[in-house]
Short mmCIF file of C-alpha atoms in Angstrom, two decimals:
data_model
loop_
_atom_site.label_atom_id
_atom_site.label_comp_id
_atom_site.label_asym_id
_atom_site.label_seq_id
_atom_site.Cartn_x
_atom_site.Cartn_y
_atom_site.Cartn_z
CA MET A 16 31.72 35.29 43.34
CA SER A 17 29.91 34.93 40.21
CA ALA A 18 30.89 35.60 36.56
CA GLN A 19 28.71 38.83 34.82
CA PRO A 20 27.07 36.87 32.17
CA GLN A 21 28.85 38.76 29.11
CA PRO A 22 25.86 40.71 26.64
CA LEU A 23 25.29 38.73 23.01
CA PRO A 24 26.73 40.53 20.45
CA PRO A 25 23.96 42.90 18.33
CA CYS A 26 22.61 40.53 15.65
CA GLN A 27 24.69 40.83 11.68
CA ALA A 28 22.87 40.55 8.47
CA ASP A 29 24.80 38.58 5.48
CA PRO A 30 24.39 41.39 3.75
CA ALA A 31 25.37 38.35 1.17
CA LEU A 32 21.88 36.20 1.79
CA PRO A 33 18.18 37.84 0.65
CA ALA A 34 16.32 39.48 3.63
CA TYR A 35 15.08 36.99 6.31
CA GLY A 36 18.32 34.87 5.14
CA GLN A 37 16.98 32.73 2.07
CA GLN A 38 19.34 31.62 0.17
CA PRO A 39 19.87 32.72 -3.77
CA ARG A 40 18.66 29.40 -6.08
CA ARG A 41 21.23 27.19 -6.80
CA SER A 42 22.35 27.97 -10.60
CA THR A 43 21.53 24.57 -13.16
CA ARG A 44 20.64 24.06 -16.18
CA GLN A 45 17.62 23.90 -17.96
CA VAL A 46 15.56 21.87 -19.19
CA ARG A 47 12.19 21.49 -21.69
CA ILE A 48 9.91 19.02 -20.56
CA GLY A 49 7.02 19.71 -23.00
CA GLY A 50 6.04 23.86 -22.97
CA VAL A 51 7.07 23.73 -19.38
CA ALA A 52 10.57 25.20 -18.35
CA VAL A 53 12.78 23.15 -15.65
CA GLY A 54 15.72 24.50 -13.90
CA GLY A 55 18.14 27.51 -15.10
CA ASP A 56 15.69 30.75 -13.91
CA ALA A 57 11.97 29.48 -13.94
CA PRO A 58 10.78 29.21 -10.61
CA VAL A 59 10.44 25.56 -9.19
CA VAL A 60 7.24 23.85 -10.87
CA VAL A 61 4.33 21.73 -8.75
CA GLN A 62 4.53 18.18 -10.56
CA SER A 63 1.64 14.97 -9.07
CA MET A 64 1.24 11.52 -10.50
CA THR A 65 -2.23 9.84 -11.17
CA ASN A 66 -2.72 5.65 -9.03
CA THR A 67 -5.59 5.28 -12.04
CA ASP A 68 -4.95 1.49 -13.95
CA THR A 69 -3.56 3.67 -17.29
CA THR A 70 -5.15 1.30 -19.41
CA ASP A 71 -8.61 2.33 -18.39
CA VAL A 72 -7.95 5.92 -20.78
CA ALA A 73 -10.89 7.78 -19.92
CA GLY A 74 -10.37 7.82 -15.56
CA THR A 75 -6.97 7.79 -16.09
CA ALA A 76 -7.59 11.31 -18.75
CA LYS A 77 -9.98 12.85 -15.50
CA GLN A 78 -7.71 12.45 -12.73
CA ILE A 79 -5.03 13.78 -14.84
CA ALA A 80 -7.36 17.10 -15.82
CA ASP A 81 -7.80 17.03 -12.39
CA LEU A 82 -5.21 17.81 -11.53
CA TRP A 83 -4.35 19.81 -13.83
CA ARG A 84 -7.50 22.05 -13.08
CA ALA A 85 -5.64 22.43 -9.32
CA GLY A 86 -2.28 23.61 -10.07
CA SER A 87 -0.06 20.63 -11.33
CA GLU A 88 2.03 21.68 -14.01
CA MET A 89 2.99 17.72 -15.50
CA VAL A 90 1.02 14.73 -14.40
CA ARG A 91 3.16 11.08 -14.67
CA ILE A 92 1.72 8.42 -15.17
CA THR A 93 2.58 3.89 -14.86
CA VAL A 94 3.51 3.13 -17.64
CA ASN A 95 4.33 -1.24 -17.45
CA THR A 96 2.24 -3.19 -19.48
CA HIS A 97 2.42 -3.21 -23.32
CA GLU A 98 -2.04 -2.15 -22.37
CA ALA A 99 -0.37 1.01 -20.80
CA ALA A 100 1.80 1.70 -23.33
CA ALA A 101 -0.41 1.12 -25.92
CA ALA A 102 -3.37 3.47 -23.51
CA VAL A 103 -0.78 6.57 -22.82
CA PRO A 104 -1.70 7.84 -27.61
CA HIS A 105 -5.75 8.16 -26.08
CA ILE A 106 -4.71 9.66 -23.25
CA VAL A 107 -2.76 12.41 -24.82
CA GLU A 108 -4.99 12.91 -27.00
CA ARG A 109 -8.63 12.94 -25.05
CA LEU A 110 -6.48 15.53 -23.03
CA ALA A 111 -5.91 17.78 -26.52
CA MET A 112 -10.12 17.53 -26.87
CA GLN A 113 -10.45 19.42 -23.88
CA GLY A 114 -7.68 21.98 -24.76
CA ILE A 115 -5.83 20.43 -21.98
CA GLU A 116 -1.76 20.93 -22.40
CA VAL A 117 -0.46 19.20 -19.59
CA PRO A 118 3.30 17.81 -20.33
CA ILE A 119 2.43 13.75 -19.25
CA ILE A 120 5.52 11.63 -17.82
CA GLY A 121 6.18 8.14 -18.97
CA ASP A 122 7.02 5.99 -15.42
CA PHE A 123 9.24 3.22 -16.29
CA HIS A 124 9.79 -0.20 -14.44
CA TYR A 125 12.40 -3.52 -15.38
CA ASN A 126 10.69 -3.53 -18.93
CA GLY A 127 11.01 0.15 -20.56
CA HIS A 128 12.60 -1.00 -23.12
CA GLN A 129 10.62 -3.46 -24.16
CA LEU A 130 7.52 -1.11 -24.10
CA LEU A 131 9.35 2.09 -25.90
CA GLU A 132 10.12 0.06 -28.96
CA ARG A 133 6.66 -1.86 -28.82
CA GLU A 134 4.95 1.39 -29.13
CA PRO A 135 7.10 4.14 -30.93
CA ALA A 136 2.92 6.16 -30.43
CA CYS A 137 3.25 5.78 -26.38
CA ALA A 138 7.53 6.87 -26.42
CA GLN A 139 6.45 10.30 -28.73
CA ALA A 140 2.99 11.40 -27.44
CA LEU A 141 5.16 10.80 -23.74
CA ALA A 142 6.74 14.86 -23.28
CA LYS A 143 9.66 13.31 -20.78
CA TYR A 144 11.01 9.42 -19.63
CA ARG A 145 11.47 8.14 -15.81
CA ILE A 146 13.85 5.85 -15.52
CA ASN A 147 14.91 4.55 -12.39
CA PRO A 148 18.23 3.18 -12.84
CA GLY A 149 17.95 0.64 -10.15
CA ASN A 150 15.23 -0.74 -11.46
CA VAL A 151 16.18 -0.95 -15.59
CA GLY A 152 17.94 -4.51 -15.11
CA PHE A 153 20.19 -6.44 -13.46
CA GLY A 154 23.78 -8.06 -14.10
CA LYS A 155 24.88 -7.43 -17.70
CA LYS A 156 21.81 -6.72 -18.89
CA ARG A 157 21.57 -3.46 -16.91
CA ASP A 158 23.76 -1.47 -18.56
CA THR A 159 21.67 -2.68 -22.54
CA GLN A 160 18.74 -1.65 -20.68
CA PHE A 161 19.51 1.29 -19.82
CA ALA A 162 21.65 2.10 -22.99
CA GLN A 163 18.22 1.26 -25.09
CA LEU A 164 16.08 3.93 -23.44
CA ILE A 165 18.85 6.90 -23.31
CA GLU A 166 18.52 5.84 -27.52
CA PHE A 167 14.72 6.37 -27.76
CA ALA A 168 15.00 9.96 -25.59
CA ILE A 169 17.39 10.53 -28.06
CA ARG A 170 15.56 9.79 -31.09
CA HIS A 171 12.14 11.42 -29.90
CA ASP A 172 14.12 14.17 -28.44
CA LYS A 173 12.98 13.54 -25.03
CA PRO A 174 14.00 15.21 -22.24
CA VAL A 175 14.84 11.78 -18.62
CA ARG A 176 14.61 11.97 -15.56
CA ILE A 177 16.75 9.30 -13.91
CA GLY A 178 15.31 8.82 -10.09
CA ALA A 179 16.40 6.53 -8.08
CA ASN A 180 14.98 5.02 -5.22
CA TRP A 181 15.94 4.53 -1.41
CA GLY A 182 13.41 0.57 -2.14
CA SER A 183 15.08 -0.30 -4.81
CA LEU A 184 18.85 1.12 -4.65
CA ASP A 185 21.58 -1.16 -7.09
CA GLN A 186 22.70 -3.41 -5.17
CA ALA A 187 26.03 -4.20 -6.71
CA LEU A 188 26.51 -0.75 -6.63
CA ALA A 189 26.07 -0.71 -2.71
CA ALA A 190 28.23 -4.09 -2.48
CA GLN A 191 30.99 -1.89 -4.37
CA LEU A 192 31.14 1.29 -2.19
CA MET A 193 30.89 -1.09 1.14
CA ASP A 194 33.79 -2.68 -0.19
CA GLU A 195 35.64 0.11 -0.62
CA ASN A 196 34.15 1.28 2.61
CA ALA A 197 35.39 -1.29 4.11
CA ARG A 198 39.95 -0.56 2.59
CA ARG A 199 39.12 2.80 4.29
CA ALA A 200 41.68 4.04 7.24
CA GLU A 201 38.68 5.43 8.98
CA SER A 202 35.40 3.18 7.74
CA TRP A 203 31.89 5.40 7.43
CA ASP A 204 28.81 4.61 8.70
CA ALA A 205 25.95 1.76 6.81
CA GLY A 206 24.23 4.93 6.59
CA ARG A 207 26.50 7.07 4.64
CA VAL A 208 27.59 4.08 2.22
CA LEU A 209 23.94 3.32 1.44
CA ARG A 210 23.99 7.74 0.93
CA GLU A 211 26.94 7.27 -1.07
CA ALA A 212 24.93 4.39 -3.01
CA LEU A 213 21.86 6.74 -4.15
CA ILE A 214 22.80 9.63 -5.08
CA ARG A 215 26.47 7.90 -7.15
CA SER A 216 23.54 5.61 -8.69
CA ALA A 217 22.10 8.90 -9.82
CA LEU A 218 25.32 10.81 -10.82
CA ASP A 219 27.29 8.22 -12.68
CA SER A 220 23.95 7.15 -14.25
CA ALA A 221 23.52 10.93 -15.55
CA GLU A 222 27.01 10.69 -17.04
CA ARG A 223 26.60 7.59 -18.66
CA ALA A 224 23.42 8.57 -19.98
CA VAL A 225 25.70 12.24 -21.80
CA GLU A 226 28.32 9.47 -22.72
CA LEU A 227 25.90 7.38 -24.92
CA GLY A 228 24.92 11.38 -27.02
CA LEU A 229 21.83 12.95 -24.20
CA ALA A 230 22.36 16.12 -23.85
CA ARG A 231 23.15 17.75 -19.81
CA GLU A 232 19.91 19.76 -20.35
CA ARG A 233 17.60 16.96 -21.12
CA ILE A 234 18.35 15.24 -17.41
CA VAL A 235 16.69 16.10 -14.57
CA LEU A 236 17.64 13.78 -11.26
CA SER A 237 16.27 13.25 -8.47
CA ALA A 238 17.17 10.56 -5.47
CA LYS A 239 13.68 9.43 -3.56
CA VAL A 240 14.09 7.93 0.33
CA SER A 241 11.55 8.26 2.67
CA GLY A 242 13.20 9.84 6.03
CA VAL A 243 13.15 13.55 6.40
CA GLN A 244 17.00 13.92 7.17
CA GLU A 245 18.52 11.50 5.01
CA LEU A 246 16.80 13.66 2.27
CA VAL A 247 17.85 16.60 2.85
CA ALA A 248 21.86 15.28 3.30
CA VAL A 249 21.18 13.50 0.14
CA TYR A 250 19.86 16.75 -1.40
CA ARG A 251 22.80 18.41 -0.41
CA ASP A 252 25.20 16.37 -1.76
CA LEU A 253 23.60 15.98 -4.83
CA ALA A 254 23.58 20.24 -5.60
CA ARG A 255 26.96 20.39 -4.80
CA ARG A 256 28.30 18.01 -7.16
CA SER A 257 26.52 18.20 -10.06
CA ASP A 258 23.98 21.50 -12.26
CA PHE A 259 21.30 18.73 -13.42
CA ALA A 260 18.17 20.33 -12.64
CA LEU A 261 16.41 18.86 -9.16
CA HIS A 262 13.26 16.84 -8.50
CA LEU A 263 12.26 16.42 -4.61
CA GLY A 264 9.63 14.57 -3.44
CA LEU A 265 9.55 12.23 -0.18
CA THR A 266 8.97 9.17 -1.16
CA GLU A 267 6.29 6.67 1.12
CA ALA A 268 6.18 10.56 2.66
CA GLY A 269 2.49 8.79 4.18
CA ILE A 270 -1.73 9.69 4.40
CA GLY A 271 -2.94 12.90 5.75
CA SER A 272 -0.42 15.21 8.30
CA LYS A 273 2.19 12.80 8.57
CA GLY A 274 2.68 12.90 5.78
CA ILE A 275 1.89 16.59 4.96
CA VAL A 276 4.32 17.26 7.10
CA ALA A 277 7.37 15.44 7.03
CA SER A 278 7.06 16.22 3.00
CA SER A 279 6.93 19.75 4.20
CA ALA A 280 9.81 19.47 6.91
CA ALA A 281 12.04 18.48 4.03
CA LEU A 282 11.45 20.65 1.32
CA GLY A 283 11.53 23.24 3.28
CA VAL A 284 14.78 23.16 4.68
CA LEU A 285 15.86 22.32 0.21
CA LEU A 286 14.11 24.34 -0.81
CA GLN A 287 15.01 27.32 2.29
CA GLU A 288 18.88 26.69 0.93
CA GLY A 289 17.77 27.66 -3.00
CA ILE A 290 17.96 23.32 -3.73
CA GLY A 291 15.25 22.23 -5.76
CA ASP A 292 13.92 23.15 -9.54
CA THR A 293 10.37 21.21 -9.48
CA ILE A 294 8.71 19.18 -6.53
CA ARG A 295 6.09 16.17 -5.43
CA ILE A 296 4.56 16.28 -2.44
CA SER A 297 4.19 11.65 -2.46
CA LEU A 298 0.53 11.63 -0.30
CA THR A 299 -1.12 8.38 0.69
CA PRO A 300 -4.60 9.45 -0.24
CA GLU A 301 -7.39 9.49 2.18
CA PRO A 302 -9.99 7.19 1.76
CA GLY A 303 -12.60 8.53 -0.37
CA ALA A 304 -10.18 12.10 -0.86
CA SER A 305 -8.91 14.02 -3.63
CA ARG A 306 -6.12 13.18 -5.79
CA THR A 307 -5.05 16.43 -5.68
CA GLN A 308 -5.10 17.39 -2.08
CA GLU A 309 -1.50 17.03 -3.18
CA VAL A 310 -0.87 19.71 -5.12
CA VAL A 311 -2.68 21.94 -3.19
CA VAL A 312 0.07 20.71 -0.54
CA ALA A 313 2.52 21.88 -2.77
CA GLN A 314 1.17 24.97 -3.86
CA GLU A 315 0.91 26.10 -0.75
CA LEU A 316 4.71 25.53 0.65
CA LEU A 317 5.55 27.17 -2.40
CA GLN A 318 3.19 30.46 -1.45
CA THR A 319 3.45 30.38 2.52
CA MET A 320 7.66 29.69 2.01
CA GLY A 321 7.65 33.27 -0.77
CA LEU A 322 8.17 31.36 -3.87
CA ARG A 323 5.41 31.20 -5.69
CA ALA A 324 1.91 32.98 -6.16
CA PHE A 325 -1.30 30.30 -7.06
CA THR A 326 -3.90 31.06 -5.43
CA PRO A 327 -5.14 33.77 -3.00
CA MET A 328 -4.28 32.75 0.62
CA VAL A 329 -6.94 33.46 3.78
CA THR A 330 -5.29 34.51 6.71
CA ALA A 331 -7.89 33.60 9.59
CA CYS A 332 -6.66 32.85 13.81
CA PRO A 333 -7.58 29.70 15.48
CA GLY A 334 -9.65 30.97 17.91
CA CYS A 335 -9.32 31.10 21.75
CA GLY A 336 -12.44 31.34 24.54
CA ARG A 337 -12.85 34.85 22.80
CA THR A 338 -14.76 33.23 19.31
CA THR A 339 -16.96 29.73 20.76
CA SER A 340 -18.74 30.56 17.53
CA GLU A 341 -17.91 29.01 14.46
CA PHE A 342 -19.19 31.43 12.03
CA PHE A 343 -15.15 32.56 11.82
CA GLN A 344 -14.19 29.26 11.01
CA GLU A 345 -16.96 28.91 8.50
CA LEU A 346 -15.99 32.40 6.50
CA ALA A 347 -12.53 31.14 5.84
CA GLN A 348 -13.76 28.23 4.81
CA VAL A 349 -16.15 29.22 2.47
CA VAL A 350 -13.37 32.28 1.50
CA GLN A 351 -10.77 29.65 0.65
CA GLU A 352 -13.28 27.70 -1.10
CA HIS A 353 -14.51 29.93 -3.88
CA VAL A 354 -11.16 31.48 -4.81
CA ARG A 355 -9.86 28.14 -4.87
CA ALA A 356 -12.76 27.69 -7.24
CA LYS A 357 -11.96 31.50 -9.27
CA MET A 358 -8.10 31.08 -9.69
CA PRO A 359 -8.78 29.19 -12.53
CA GLU A 360 -10.71 31.91 -14.14
CA TRP A 361 -8.58 34.26 -13.30
CA LYS A 362 -5.56 33.28 -13.67
CA VAL A 363 -7.19 34.06 -17.86
CA THR A 364 -9.36 36.82 -17.03
CA ARG A 365 -7.63 38.51 -14.08
CA PRO A 366 -4.25 37.56 -14.57
CA GLY A 367 -2.27 38.69 -10.90
CA ALA A 368 -4.32 37.68 -8.39
CA GLU A 369 -3.46 34.80 -7.11
CA ASN A 370 -1.19 37.69 -5.33
CA MET A 371 -4.52 38.70 -3.39
CA THR A 372 -4.07 38.00 0.17
CA LEU A 373 -7.18 38.10 2.66
CA ALA A 374 -7.78 37.98 6.29
CA VAL A 375 -11.23 36.54 8.48
CA MET A 376 -10.79 36.71 12.00
CA GLY A 377 -12.10 36.37 14.81
CA CYS A 378 -12.34 39.27 17.35
CA VAL A 379 -11.47 42.67 18.22
CA VAL A 380 -7.84 41.31 20.41
CA ASN A 381 -5.99 40.68 16.97
CA GLY A 382 -9.22 41.47 13.83
CA PRO A 383 -8.98 45.39 12.89
CA GLY A 384 -4.79 44.70 12.81
CA GLU A 385 -4.37 41.20 10.19
CA SER A 386 -7.37 42.85 8.03
CA ARG A 387 -5.28 46.24 7.70
CA HIS A 388 -2.39 44.04 6.72
CA ALA A 389 -4.57 42.10 3.98
CA ASN A 390 -5.85 43.64 0.98
CA ILE A 391 -9.28 42.68 2.19
CA GLY A 392 -9.86 41.22 5.93
CA ILE A 393 -12.36 41.10 7.71
CA SER A 394 -12.73 41.06 11.88
CA LEU A 395 -16.11 39.15 13.08
CA PRO A 396 -17.24 40.26 16.64
CA GLY A 397 -16.38 37.83 18.70
CA THR A 398 -18.25 36.54 22.66
CA GLY A 399 -20.17 39.07 23.93
CA GLU A 400 -18.69 41.70 21.64
CA ALA A 401 -21.19 44.26 19.30
CA PRO A 402 -22.36 42.27 16.34
CA SER A 403 -20.87 44.05 13.12
CA ALA A 404 -18.23 43.14 11.52
CA PRO A 405 -15.78 45.86 9.60
CA VAL A 406 -14.11 44.80 6.46
CA PHE A 407 -10.85 46.36 5.53
CA ILE A 408 -9.91 46.89 2.06
CA ASP A 409 -6.00 47.88 1.57
CA GLY A 410 -5.32 48.99 4.75
CA GLN A 411 -8.80 51.13 5.13
CA LYS A 412 -12.44 50.70 6.20
CA ALA A 413 -14.96 50.05 3.62
CA VAL A 414 -17.94 48.68 5.22
CA THR A 415 -19.94 47.32 8.55
CA LEU A 416 -21.76 44.21 7.34
CA ARG A 417 -24.38 43.08 9.79
CA GLY A 418 -26.16 40.39 9.55
CA ASP A 419 -26.73 37.35 8.46
CA ARG A 420 -25.94 37.28 4.95
CA ILE A 421 -22.69 38.63 6.18
CA ALA A 422 -20.52 35.05 4.15
CA HIS A 423 -22.74 36.21 0.71
CA GLU A 424 -21.89 39.83 0.77
CA PHE A 425 -17.98 39.98 2.06
CA VAL A 426 -17.41 37.60 -0.95
CA ALA A 427 -19.13 39.77 -3.05
CA LEU A 428 -16.61 42.09 -1.92
CA VAL A 429 -14.26 39.90 -2.78
CA ASP A 430 -15.06 39.98 -6.38
CA ASP A 431 -16.04 42.91 -7.02
CA TYR A 432 -11.32 43.65 -5.72
CA VAL A 433 -10.66 41.92 -8.04
CA ASP A 434 -12.54 42.82 -10.74
CA ARG A 435 -11.73 46.72 -9.64
CA THR A 436 -7.95 44.95 -9.63
CA TRP A 437 -7.55 43.55 -12.51
CA GLY A 438 -9.73 43.42 -14.24
CA PRO A 439 -9.54 45.36 -17.91
CA ARG A 440 -9.45 48.91 -17.43
CA ALA A 441 -11.77 51.19 -20.02
CA ASP A 442 -8.27 52.69 -21.06
CA ALA A 443 -6.50 48.38 -22.16
#
């Protein structure tokens, strides 16, 4: 007679963890980058990078402005030639004339020490320097040129991101660790050795910067790879071995849905574990697509995880055989685009509106219930249902919309709700 299966023990919530298992944010040193705080008790910061030729002052300034309006709180630019370095102060000046004071980060490889020496106005205009320890020089020059970059940061009182990268790993360090591994009684596999080389490149460079006089509160670390599991393993180890603020990003994530899914999978795990102080979603833009997509994805990742609120999010059903009309899809898109377009204004005049929840549902099955859970929700008629759309506000049915102006009337209700809830009070 086979043994009877034993009942599973009841689930026990860990009282040390917040609701839903999300772990507390890792404690880090806080770094000031222009007017933005990274690490410590600051919220996770969204950043992005331009793909313009930096010598094109107007084009680069325009793309930075677009990224900033989309919600990028810091923007990195390539500084690879003397002409690019000379353009940086003019880019910053052009942005300031538009009232845009987003911190600009200079991305240096190979010749950064020369560029900062020759263009002191560039060194001063940038809010932060990004240094890749694998690309500052080779052989005996590496230590000297790294030291020069750190000395410029100290002289101009600038923070530094020491950003190691899988694609430009310090080969001398990798060879050293391979030799050490060969002498181990139980050797590591090659992947673990290379991960250790990446981590050591970042940590050893940070300690060298501190020895040279750069304060620990002026250092952000990153160690980027292009594989999801490798990135999670690297950052878990990096977080365990240091208290520096960490920048997260899956390098060369890819184009379209592949890049979005891969980045979200990797960063979502780390953020859930409390690791990460600033993030970038490194998407390859689709032909003709806006560079701002990577900013929107980063914001939506943080917002769907409950870490920050940037813009009202729209809950919408995926559709099924009950919803053969595309109207609910079109309305969901109209509403999402409307609130995104309004957010720059609401951010100033209606602070708090970013926390609003909206629902656009397509039939009677889940529509009324989901709509009641949102601040404002609409349940559109499905196939064969009565041609009416009840609107629920804060859980209560408020009005029923009919006819061909439902989209216009619902958007107007959203605007009215924002004005009533977050607008200036008469007694203010």
